[in-house]
Amino acid sequence: MKTFLSTELWNEIILSTITIILSYFIYKYLDKFIQKSLKAFGKDVKAPKTIRFFIGLIVSVFAILVLLSIWNIDLLPYITGLGISGIIIGLALQEPLTNFVSGILVMTTRKLFEGEVVDVNGISGIVDQIKINHSYLKTFDGKLVLIPNKNVWSGTVTKFWPGPVRRVTMDVGVSYDCNLETVIQLLHKAIDEEALVVKDGVSNFIAFKQFGSSSIDFTVYFWVERNSYFDAVNALAMRIKKIFDEHNIEIPFTQIDIHTK
């Protein structure tokens, strides 16, 4: 009898080990299969970390069910015997379950996906990963913020780069002594000559902003590509300054006139 029990236990251990190893290889195979399939259709994997996480989750659930079957563990008596404790546990799990369902909705509706620059309820950064309960957002100062998926789903999400280009604004002030027609022409010249400013299919323009306390202010509206965002802004600012210097256009600083008796 002892030998029989030992053999049965040994078989359960072997089957459990085989199940775990097979689950790992199935997980790796599915991950590669999905990536190859998307590439075959000419599409890039938009959320590789999130996809791997959910593949691992699904495979793990099936592996646990198989392991329970191997060890002849029936969870029904335990679940039935929970009674009032089950209600308490159910209430405790209400929040995680809400976040889980919200996370699936966020993924399937593409409200968020990895790598895009977004603002979620006032928090700005780059989406790193979407998990069961939280979406991971890397802020521009290096922090990792975990936002509950229900807040993402029900909240306001602003996407800074819904397309390959984005419009940027730059305020420029000039002296009251300047000829405004000349100023506008020079600003247009700076935009036209700057290679990093996008010009095809978009509208770049200059608009009057205000008569300021020390300057007449204009707003320059121009479009840039995502991969050259900061370079384009810096390049245009330097080009405007250079052109203004060449034509003796003054960019004044704040001035205060004091009259004494």
Short mmCIF file of N, CA, C and O in Angstrom, two decimals, residues 11-130:
data_model
loop_
_atom_site.label_atom_id
_atom_site.label_comp_id
_atom_site.label_asym_id
_atom_site.label_seq_id
_atom_site.Cartn_x
_atom_site.Cartn_y
_atom_site.Cartn_z
N ASN A 11 3.99 10.10 -9.60
CA ASN A 11 3.39 10.39 -10.90
C ASN A 11 2.78 11.79 -10.92
O ASN A 11 2.86 12.51 -11.92
N GLU A 12 2.15 12.18 -9.81
CA GLU A 12 1.57 13.51 -9.74
C GLU A 12 2.64 14.60 -9.83
O GLU A 12 2.44 15.64 -10.47
N ILE A 13 3.78 14.34 -9.19
CA ILE A 13 4.88 15.31 -9.25
C ILE A 13 5.41 15.43 -10.67
O ILE A 13 5.66 16.54 -11.17
N ILE A 14 5.59 14.28 -11.34
CA ILE A 14 6.09 14.28 -12.72
C ILE A 14 5.11 15.02 -13.65
O ILE A 14 5.51 15.86 -14.46
N LEU A 15 3.81 14.69 -13.53
CA LEU A 15 2.81 15.35 -14.38
C LEU A 15 2.75 16.85 -14.11
O LEU A 15 2.58 17.65 -15.04
N SER A 16 2.89 17.22 -12.85
CA SER A 16 2.88 18.64 -12.50
C SER A 16 4.07 19.36 -13.12
O SER A 16 3.94 20.47 -13.65
N THR A 17 5.24 18.73 -13.05
CA THR A 17 6.44 19.32 -13.64
C THR A 17 6.30 19.48 -15.15
O THR A 17 6.64 20.52 -15.72
N ILE A 18 5.76 18.43 -15.79
CA ILE A 18 5.56 18.47 -17.25
C ILE A 18 4.57 19.59 -17.60
O ILE A 18 4.76 20.33 -18.58
N THR A 19 3.51 19.75 -16.80
CA THR A 19 2.51 20.79 -17.04
C THR A 19 3.13 22.18 -16.97
O THR A 19 2.88 23.04 -17.82
N ILE A 20 3.96 22.39 -15.96
CA ILE A 20 4.60 23.70 -15.80
C ILE A 20 5.53 24.01 -16.96
O ILE A 20 5.54 25.11 -17.51
N ILE A 21 6.33 23.01 -17.36
CA ILE A 21 7.28 23.20 -18.47
C ILE A 21 6.53 23.46 -19.78
O ILE A 21 6.87 24.37 -20.55
N LEU A 22 5.48 22.65 -20.03
CA LEU A 22 4.69 22.83 -21.25
C LEU A 22 4.02 24.21 -21.27
O LEU A 22 3.95 24.86 -22.31
N SER A 23 3.54 24.66 -20.12
CA SER A 23 2.89 25.97 -20.04
C SER A 23 3.86 27.08 -20.41
O SER A 23 3.51 28.03 -21.12
N TYR A 24 5.10 26.94 -19.95
CA TYR A 24 6.12 27.94 -20.26
C TYR A 24 6.38 27.99 -21.77
O TYR A 24 6.43 29.07 -22.36
N PHE A 25 6.53 26.80 -22.39
CA PHE A 25 6.81 26.76 -23.83
C PHE A 25 5.60 27.24 -24.65
O PHE A 25 5.76 27.87 -25.69
N ILE A 26 4.39 26.93 -24.17
CA ILE A 26 3.19 27.42 -24.85
C ILE A 26 3.13 28.95 -24.79
O ILE A 26 2.79 29.61 -25.78
N TYR A 27 3.48 29.50 -23.63
CA TYR A 27 3.51 30.96 -23.47
C TYR A 27 4.49 31.59 -24.46
O TYR A 27 4.16 32.56 -25.14
N LYS A 28 5.71 31.03 -24.54
CA LYS A 28 6.72 31.57 -25.46
C LYS A 28 6.28 31.42 -26.91
O LYS A 28 6.48 32.33 -27.72
N TYR A 29 5.66 30.28 -27.23
CA TYR A 29 5.22 30.03 -28.61
C TYR A 29 4.13 31.02 -29.01
O TYR A 29 4.17 31.58 -30.11
N LEU A 30 3.14 31.21 -28.12
CA LEU A 30 2.05 32.13 -28.44
C LEU A 30 2.55 33.56 -28.62
O LEU A 30 2.09 34.28 -29.50
N ASP A 31 3.51 33.95 -27.79
CA ASP A 31 4.08 35.29 -27.91
C ASP A 31 4.74 35.49 -29.27
O ASP A 31 4.50 36.48 -29.97
N LYS A 32 5.58 34.53 -29.68
CA LYS A 32 6.25 34.63 -30.97
C LYS A 32 5.25 34.52 -32.13
O LYS A 32 5.38 35.21 -33.14
N PHE A 33 4.25 33.66 -31.96
CA PHE A 33 3.25 33.46 -33.02
C PHE A 33 2.48 34.75 -33.29
O PHE A 33 2.26 35.13 -34.44
N ILE A 34 2.08 35.45 -32.22
CA ILE A 34 1.32 36.69 -32.38
C ILE A 34 2.19 37.76 -33.04
O ILE A 34 1.73 38.48 -33.94
N GLN A 35 3.45 37.86 -32.63
CA GLN A 35 4.34 38.85 -33.23
C GLN A 35 4.58 38.58 -34.71
O GLN A 35 4.53 39.49 -35.54
N LYS A 36 4.81 37.29 -35.05
CA LYS A 36 5.04 36.94 -36.45
C LYS A 36 3.78 37.16 -37.29
O LYS A 36 3.86 37.60 -38.45
N SER A 37 2.63 36.85 -36.73
CA SER A 37 1.37 37.01 -37.46
C SER A 37 1.11 38.48 -37.78
O SER A 37 0.71 38.82 -38.90
N LEU A 38 1.36 39.35 -36.79
CA LEU A 38 1.15 40.78 -37.02
C LEU A 38 2.13 41.33 -38.05
O LEU A 38 1.76 42.14 -38.90
N LYS A 39 3.38 40.88 -37.99
CA LYS A 39 4.38 41.33 -38.97
C LYS A 39 4.02 40.84 -40.37
O LYS A 39 4.27 41.52 -41.36
N ALA A 40 3.43 39.64 -40.46
CA ALA A 40 3.02 39.10 -41.76
C ALA A 40 1.94 39.96 -42.40
O ALA A 40 1.86 40.06 -43.62
N PHE A 41 1.11 40.59 -41.57
CA PHE A 41 0.07 41.48 -42.07
C PHE A 41 0.55 42.92 -42.19
O PHE A 41 -0.24 43.83 -42.45
N GLY A 42 1.84 43.12 -41.96
CA GLY A 42 2.41 44.46 -42.09
C GLY A 42 2.11 45.38 -40.94
O GLY A 42 2.12 46.60 -41.10
N LYS A 43 1.86 44.84 -39.76
CA LYS A 43 1.56 45.66 -38.59
C LYS A 43 2.58 45.40 -37.49
O LYS A 43 3.05 44.27 -37.32
N ASP A 44 2.90 46.46 -36.75
CA ASP A 44 3.83 46.34 -35.62
C ASP A 44 3.05 46.02 -34.35
O ASP A 44 1.87 46.39 -34.22
N VAL A 45 3.71 45.36 -33.42
CA VAL A 45 3.10 45.07 -32.13
C VAL A 45 3.06 46.36 -31.32
O VAL A 45 4.10 46.91 -30.97
N LYS A 46 1.86 46.85 -31.04
CA LYS A 46 1.71 48.14 -30.37
C LYS A 46 1.94 48.04 -28.86
O LYS A 46 2.37 49.00 -28.24
N ALA A 47 1.62 46.88 -28.28
CA ALA A 47 1.74 46.75 -26.82
C ALA A 47 2.37 45.41 -26.47
O ALA A 47 1.70 44.53 -25.94
N PRO A 48 3.66 45.23 -26.76
CA PRO A 48 4.30 43.91 -26.53
C PRO A 48 4.29 43.49 -25.07
O PRO A 48 4.03 42.32 -24.75
N LYS A 49 4.57 44.42 -24.14
CA LYS A 49 4.60 44.05 -22.72
C LYS A 49 3.23 43.64 -22.22
O LYS A 49 3.08 42.65 -21.51
N THR A 50 2.22 44.40 -22.61
CA THR A 50 0.86 44.11 -22.17
C THR A 50 0.36 42.80 -22.75
O THR A 50 -0.27 42.00 -22.06
N ILE A 51 0.66 42.56 -24.02
CA ILE A 51 0.25 41.31 -24.67
C ILE A 51 0.91 40.12 -23.99
O ILE A 51 0.25 39.10 -23.69
N ARG A 52 2.20 40.23 -23.70
CA ARG A 52 2.90 39.14 -23.01
C ARG A 52 2.29 38.87 -21.64
O ARG A 52 2.15 37.72 -21.22
N PHE A 53 1.93 39.96 -20.94
CA PHE A 53 1.36 39.80 -19.60
C PHE A 53 0.05 39.03 -19.65
O PHE A 53 -0.18 38.10 -18.87
N PHE A 54 -0.85 39.39 -20.57
CA PHE A 54 -2.15 38.73 -20.64
C PHE A 54 -2.03 37.31 -21.19
O PHE A 54 -2.81 36.43 -20.79
N ILE A 55 -1.08 37.07 -22.11
CA ILE A 55 -0.85 35.69 -22.55
C ILE A 55 -0.40 34.84 -21.38
O ILE A 55 -0.88 33.72 -21.16
N GLY A 56 0.53 35.38 -20.59
CA GLY A 56 1.00 34.67 -19.41
C GLY A 56 -0.10 34.41 -18.41
O GLY A 56 -0.17 33.35 -17.79
N LEU A 57 -1.01 35.39 -18.26
CA LEU A 57 -2.12 35.24 -17.33
C LEU A 57 -3.06 34.13 -17.77
O LEU A 57 -3.46 33.27 -16.96
N ILE A 58 -3.41 34.11 -19.05
CA ILE A 58 -4.33 33.09 -19.57
C ILE A 58 -3.70 31.70 -19.47
O ILE A 58 -4.35 30.74 -19.02
N VAL A 59 -2.44 31.58 -19.88
CA VAL A 59 -1.76 30.28 -19.81
C VAL A 59 -1.65 29.82 -18.35
O VAL A 59 -1.83 28.64 -18.05
N SER A 60 -1.39 30.75 -17.44
CA SER A 60 -1.26 30.40 -16.02
C SER A 60 -2.57 29.88 -15.46
O SER A 60 -2.58 28.92 -14.67
N VAL A 61 -3.69 30.48 -15.86
CA VAL A 61 -5.00 30.02 -15.38
C VAL A 61 -5.26 28.59 -15.82
O VAL A 61 -5.69 27.73 -15.02
N PHE A 62 -4.98 28.30 -17.10
CA PHE A 62 -5.19 26.94 -17.60
C PHE A 62 -4.24 25.96 -16.91
O PHE A 62 -4.62 24.82 -16.59
N ALA A 63 -3.00 26.41 -16.67
CA ALA A 63 -2.03 25.53 -16.00
C ALA A 63 -2.48 25.20 -14.58
O ALA A 63 -2.37 24.06 -14.13
N ILE A 64 -3.02 26.20 -13.87
CA ILE A 64 -3.51 25.97 -12.51
C ILE A 64 -4.69 25.00 -12.51
O ILE A 64 -4.77 24.10 -11.65
N LEU A 65 -5.58 25.13 -13.49
CA LEU A 65 -6.72 24.21 -13.58
C LEU A 65 -6.25 22.78 -13.83
O LEU A 65 -6.79 21.82 -13.25
N VAL A 66 -5.24 22.62 -14.68
CA VAL A 66 -4.69 21.28 -14.95
C VAL A 66 -4.02 20.71 -13.70
O VAL A 66 -4.19 19.54 -13.36
N LEU A 67 -3.28 21.55 -12.97
CA LEU A 67 -2.61 21.10 -11.74
C LEU A 67 -3.63 20.68 -10.69
O LEU A 67 -3.43 19.68 -9.97
N LEU A 68 -4.72 21.42 -10.57
CA LEU A 68 -5.77 21.04 -9.63
C LEU A 68 -6.38 19.70 -9.99
O LEU A 68 -6.71 18.88 -9.12
N SER A 69 -6.52 19.47 -11.31
CA SER A 69 -7.06 18.19 -11.77
C SER A 69 -6.09 17.04 -11.48
O SER A 69 -6.51 15.96 -11.08
N ILE A 70 -4.80 17.30 -11.67
CA ILE A 70 -3.80 16.25 -11.42
C ILE A 70 -3.80 15.85 -9.94
O ILE A 70 -3.72 14.65 -9.60
N TRP A 71 -3.91 16.82 -9.07
CA TRP A 71 -3.85 16.56 -7.63
C TRP A 71 -5.24 16.27 -7.04
O TRP A 71 -5.37 16.15 -5.81
N ASN A 72 -6.26 16.17 -7.92
CA ASN A 72 -7.63 15.84 -7.50
C ASN A 72 -8.14 16.79 -6.41
O ASN A 72 -8.72 16.36 -5.40
N ILE A 73 -7.91 18.07 -6.63
CA ILE A 73 -8.36 19.09 -5.67
C ILE A 73 -9.65 19.69 -6.20
O ILE A 73 -9.70 20.24 -7.30
N ASP A 74 -10.70 19.58 -5.42
CA ASP A 74 -12.01 20.14 -5.76
C ASP A 74 -12.24 21.39 -4.91
O ASP A 74 -12.33 21.31 -3.68
N LEU A 75 -12.33 22.54 -5.57
CA LEU A 75 -12.47 23.80 -4.85
C LEU A 75 -13.91 24.08 -4.41
O LEU A 75 -14.13 24.96 -3.57
N LEU A 76 -14.88 23.33 -4.95
CA LEU A 76 -16.28 23.62 -4.65
C LEU A 76 -16.60 23.54 -3.16
O LEU A 76 -17.28 24.43 -2.63
N PRO A 77 -16.16 22.49 -2.45
CA PRO A 77 -16.46 22.44 -1.01
C PRO A 77 -15.88 23.63 -0.25
O PRO A 77 -16.51 24.14 0.68
N TYR A 78 -14.69 24.07 -0.67
CA TYR A 78 -14.08 25.22 0.00
C TYR A 78 -14.87 26.49 -0.27
O TYR A 78 -15.08 27.32 0.63
N ILE A 79 -15.29 26.65 -1.52
CA ILE A 79 -16.06 27.84 -1.89
C ILE A 79 -17.42 27.85 -1.17
O ILE A 79 -17.88 28.87 -0.66
N THR A 80 -18.07 26.66 -1.12
CA THR A 80 -19.37 26.55 -0.45
C THR A 80 -19.24 26.81 1.05
O THR A 80 -20.12 27.43 1.66
N GLY A 81 -18.15 26.36 1.62
CA GLY A 81 -17.95 26.50 3.06
C GLY A 81 -17.55 27.88 3.50
O GLY A 81 -17.48 28.16 4.71
N LEU A 82 -17.29 28.77 2.56
CA LEU A 82 -16.87 30.12 2.94
C LEU A 82 -17.99 30.91 3.63
O LEU A 82 -17.77 31.66 4.55
N GLY A 83 -19.23 30.75 3.15
CA GLY A 83 -20.37 31.41 3.77
C GLY A 83 -20.22 32.91 3.79
O GLY A 83 -20.00 33.56 2.77
N ILE A 84 -20.37 33.48 5.00
CA ILE A 84 -20.28 34.93 5.18
C ILE A 84 -18.90 35.44 4.77
O ILE A 84 -18.77 36.53 4.21
N SER A 85 -17.88 34.63 5.01
CA SER A 85 -16.52 35.03 4.62
C SER A 85 -16.43 35.25 3.12
O SER A 85 -15.71 36.13 2.65
N GLY A 86 -17.18 34.44 2.36
CA GLY A 86 -17.19 34.60 0.91
C GLY A 86 -17.75 35.93 0.49
O GLY A 86 -17.27 36.55 -0.46
N ILE A 87 -18.78 36.39 1.19
CA ILE A 87 -19.36 37.71 0.88
C ILE A 87 -18.34 38.81 1.16
O ILE A 87 -18.18 39.75 0.37
N ILE A 88 -17.63 38.67 2.29
CA ILE A 88 -16.62 39.67 2.64
C ILE A 88 -15.50 39.69 1.60
O ILE A 88 -15.05 40.74 1.16
N ILE A 89 -15.07 38.48 1.19
CA ILE A 89 -14.01 38.38 0.18
C ILE A 89 -14.49 38.97 -1.15
O ILE A 89 -13.75 39.65 -1.86
N GLY A 90 -15.78 38.69 -1.47
CA GLY A 90 -16.33 39.23 -2.71
C GLY A 90 -16.33 40.75 -2.73
O GLY A 90 -16.01 41.37 -3.74
N LEU A 91 -16.68 41.34 -1.60
CA LEU A 91 -16.66 42.80 -1.50
C LEU A 91 -15.23 43.34 -1.59
O LEU A 91 -14.99 44.38 -2.19
N ALA A 92 -14.29 42.58 -1.00
CA ALA A 92 -12.89 43.01 -1.05
C ALA A 92 -12.34 42.93 -2.46
O ALA A 92 -11.48 43.73 -2.85
N LEU A 93 -12.85 41.96 -3.24
CA LEU A 93 -12.36 41.78 -4.61
C LEU A 93 -13.10 42.64 -5.62
O LEU A 93 -12.78 42.62 -6.81
N GLN A 94 -14.09 43.37 -5.17
CA GLN A 94 -14.89 44.18 -6.09
C GLN A 94 -14.03 45.21 -6.82
O GLN A 94 -14.15 45.39 -8.03
N GLU A 95 -13.16 45.88 -6.08
CA GLU A 95 -12.29 46.89 -6.69
C GLU A 95 -11.32 46.28 -7.70
O GLU A 95 -11.22 46.77 -8.84
N PRO A 96 -10.57 45.20 -7.34
CA PRO A 96 -9.68 44.58 -8.33
C PRO A 96 -10.40 44.07 -9.56
O PRO A 96 -9.89 44.19 -10.68
N LEU A 97 -11.62 43.49 -9.37
CA LEU A 97 -12.37 42.99 -10.53
C LEU A 97 -12.81 44.15 -11.44
O LEU A 97 -12.78 44.02 -12.66
N THR A 98 -13.20 45.25 -10.83
CA THR A 98 -13.58 46.43 -11.63
C THR A 98 -12.38 46.92 -12.44
O THR A 98 -12.51 47.27 -13.63
N ASN A 99 -11.21 46.95 -11.80
CA ASN A 99 -9.99 47.38 -12.51
C ASN A 99 -9.62 46.40 -13.61
O ASN A 99 -9.14 46.81 -14.67
N PHE A 100 -9.84 45.10 -13.36
CA PHE A 100 -9.50 44.08 -14.36
C PHE A 100 -10.36 44.25 -15.61
O PHE A 100 -9.85 44.25 -16.73
N VAL A 101 -11.69 44.38 -15.40
CA VAL A 101 -12.60 44.56 -16.55
C VAL A 101 -12.28 45.87 -17.26
O VAL A 101 -12.27 45.94 -18.50
N SER A 102 -12.00 46.92 -16.48
CA SER A 102 -11.67 48.21 -17.09
C SER A 102 -10.38 48.12 -17.90
O SER A 102 -10.27 48.74 -18.96
N GLY A 103 -9.40 47.35 -17.41
CA GLY A 103 -8.15 47.17 -18.13
C GLY A 103 -8.37 46.50 -19.48
O GLY A 103 -7.75 46.89 -20.49
N ILE A 104 -9.25 45.50 -19.53
CA ILE A 104 -9.57 44.84 -20.80
C ILE A 104 -10.24 45.82 -21.76
O ILE A 104 -9.93 45.87 -22.95
N LEU A 105 -11.16 46.64 -21.23
CA LEU A 105 -11.83 47.64 -22.06
C LEU A 105 -10.84 48.68 -22.58
O LEU A 105 -10.93 49.11 -23.73
N VAL A 106 -9.91 49.10 -21.74
CA VAL A 106 -8.91 50.08 -22.14
C VAL A 106 -8.07 49.53 -23.30
O VAL A 106 -7.75 50.25 -24.25
N MET A 107 -7.72 48.24 -23.21
CA MET A 107 -6.90 47.62 -24.26
C MET A 107 -7.69 47.44 -25.55
O MET A 107 -7.21 47.79 -26.63
N THR A 108 -8.89 46.85 -25.44
CA THR A 108 -9.65 46.51 -26.64
C THR A 108 -10.13 47.76 -27.39
O THR A 108 -10.25 47.74 -28.62
N THR A 109 -10.41 48.83 -26.67
CA THR A 109 -10.86 50.06 -27.32
C THR A 109 -9.70 50.97 -27.68
O THR A 109 -9.91 52.05 -28.25
N ARG A 110 -8.48 50.54 -27.32
CA ARG A 110 -7.26 51.30 -27.61
C ARG A 110 -7.32 52.71 -27.01
O ARG A 110 -6.82 53.67 -27.60
N LYS A 111 -7.93 52.81 -25.85
CA LYS A 111 -7.91 54.09 -25.15
C LYS A 111 -6.49 54.43 -24.73
O LYS A 111 -6.09 55.60 -24.69
N LEU A 112 -5.71 53.41 -24.43
CA LEU A 112 -4.27 53.53 -24.17
C LEU A 112 -3.56 52.40 -24.88
O LEU A 112 -4.10 51.31 -25.01
N PHE A 113 -2.35 52.66 -25.31
CA PHE A 113 -1.47 51.57 -25.73
C PHE A 113 -0.03 51.99 -25.49
O PHE A 113 0.28 53.18 -25.36
N GLU A 114 0.83 51.00 -25.40
CA GLU A 114 2.22 51.24 -25.00
C GLU A 114 2.93 52.22 -25.92
O GLU A 114 2.75 52.20 -27.13
N GLY A 115 3.74 53.08 -25.31
CA GLY A 115 4.61 53.95 -26.08
C GLY A 115 4.04 55.30 -26.44
O GLY A 115 4.77 56.19 -26.87
N GLU A 116 2.72 55.49 -26.28
CA GLU A 116 2.16 56.79 -26.66
C GLU A 116 2.25 57.77 -25.50
O GLU A 116 2.26 57.40 -24.33
N VAL A 117 2.31 59.05 -25.86
CA VAL A 117 2.42 60.12 -24.88
C VAL A 117 1.01 60.62 -24.57
O VAL A 117 0.29 61.05 -25.47
N VAL A 118 0.63 60.55 -23.29
CA VAL A 118 -0.74 60.87 -22.91
C VAL A 118 -0.78 61.69 -21.63
O VAL A 118 0.22 61.80 -20.91
N ASP A 119 -1.95 62.23 -21.37
CA ASP A 119 -2.27 62.84 -20.08
C ASP A 119 -3.52 62.14 -19.57
O ASP A 119 -4.56 62.15 -20.25
N VAL A 120 -3.41 61.50 -18.40
CA VAL A 120 -4.54 60.79 -17.80
C VAL A 120 -4.92 61.50 -16.51
O VAL A 120 -4.18 61.46 -15.52
N ASN A 121 -6.07 62.18 -16.54
CA ASN A 121 -6.57 62.88 -15.35
C ASN A 121 -5.52 63.81 -14.74
O ASN A 121 -5.34 63.86 -13.52
N GLY A 122 -4.78 64.51 -15.61
CA GLY A 122 -3.80 65.48 -15.12
C GLY A 122 -2.40 64.94 -14.93
O GLY A 122 -1.50 65.70 -14.57
N ILE A 123 -2.19 63.64 -15.18
CA ILE A 123 -0.86 63.04 -15.07
C ILE A 123 -0.34 62.76 -16.47
O ILE A 123 -0.95 62.00 -17.22
N SER A 124 0.80 63.39 -16.83
CA SER A 124 1.35 63.25 -18.18
C SER A 124 2.56 62.33 -18.18
O SER A 124 3.34 62.30 -17.22
N GLY A 125 2.70 61.57 -19.27
CA GLY A 125 3.84 60.68 -19.41
C GLY A 125 3.68 59.74 -20.58
O GLY A 125 2.80 59.93 -21.44
N ILE A 126 4.51 58.71 -20.61
CA ILE A 126 4.50 57.71 -21.67
C ILE A 126 3.96 56.40 -21.11
O ILE A 126 4.40 55.94 -20.05
N VAL A 127 3.00 55.79 -21.80
CA VAL A 127 2.43 54.53 -21.34
C VAL A 127 3.48 53.43 -21.43
O VAL A 127 4.03 53.17 -22.49
N ASP A 128 3.77 52.80 -20.29
CA ASP A 128 4.77 51.74 -20.24
C ASP A 128 4.14 50.37 -20.38
O ASP A 128 4.64 49.53 -21.13
N GLN A 129 3.03 50.13 -19.68
CA GLN A 129 2.40 48.81 -19.70
C GLN A 129 1.01 48.88 -19.09
O GLN A 129 0.73 49.73 -18.24
N ILE A 130 0.11 48.00 -19.56
CA ILE A 130 -1.22 47.89 -18.98
C ILE A 130 -1.34 46.51 -18.33
O ILE A 130 -1.22 45.49 -19.01
#
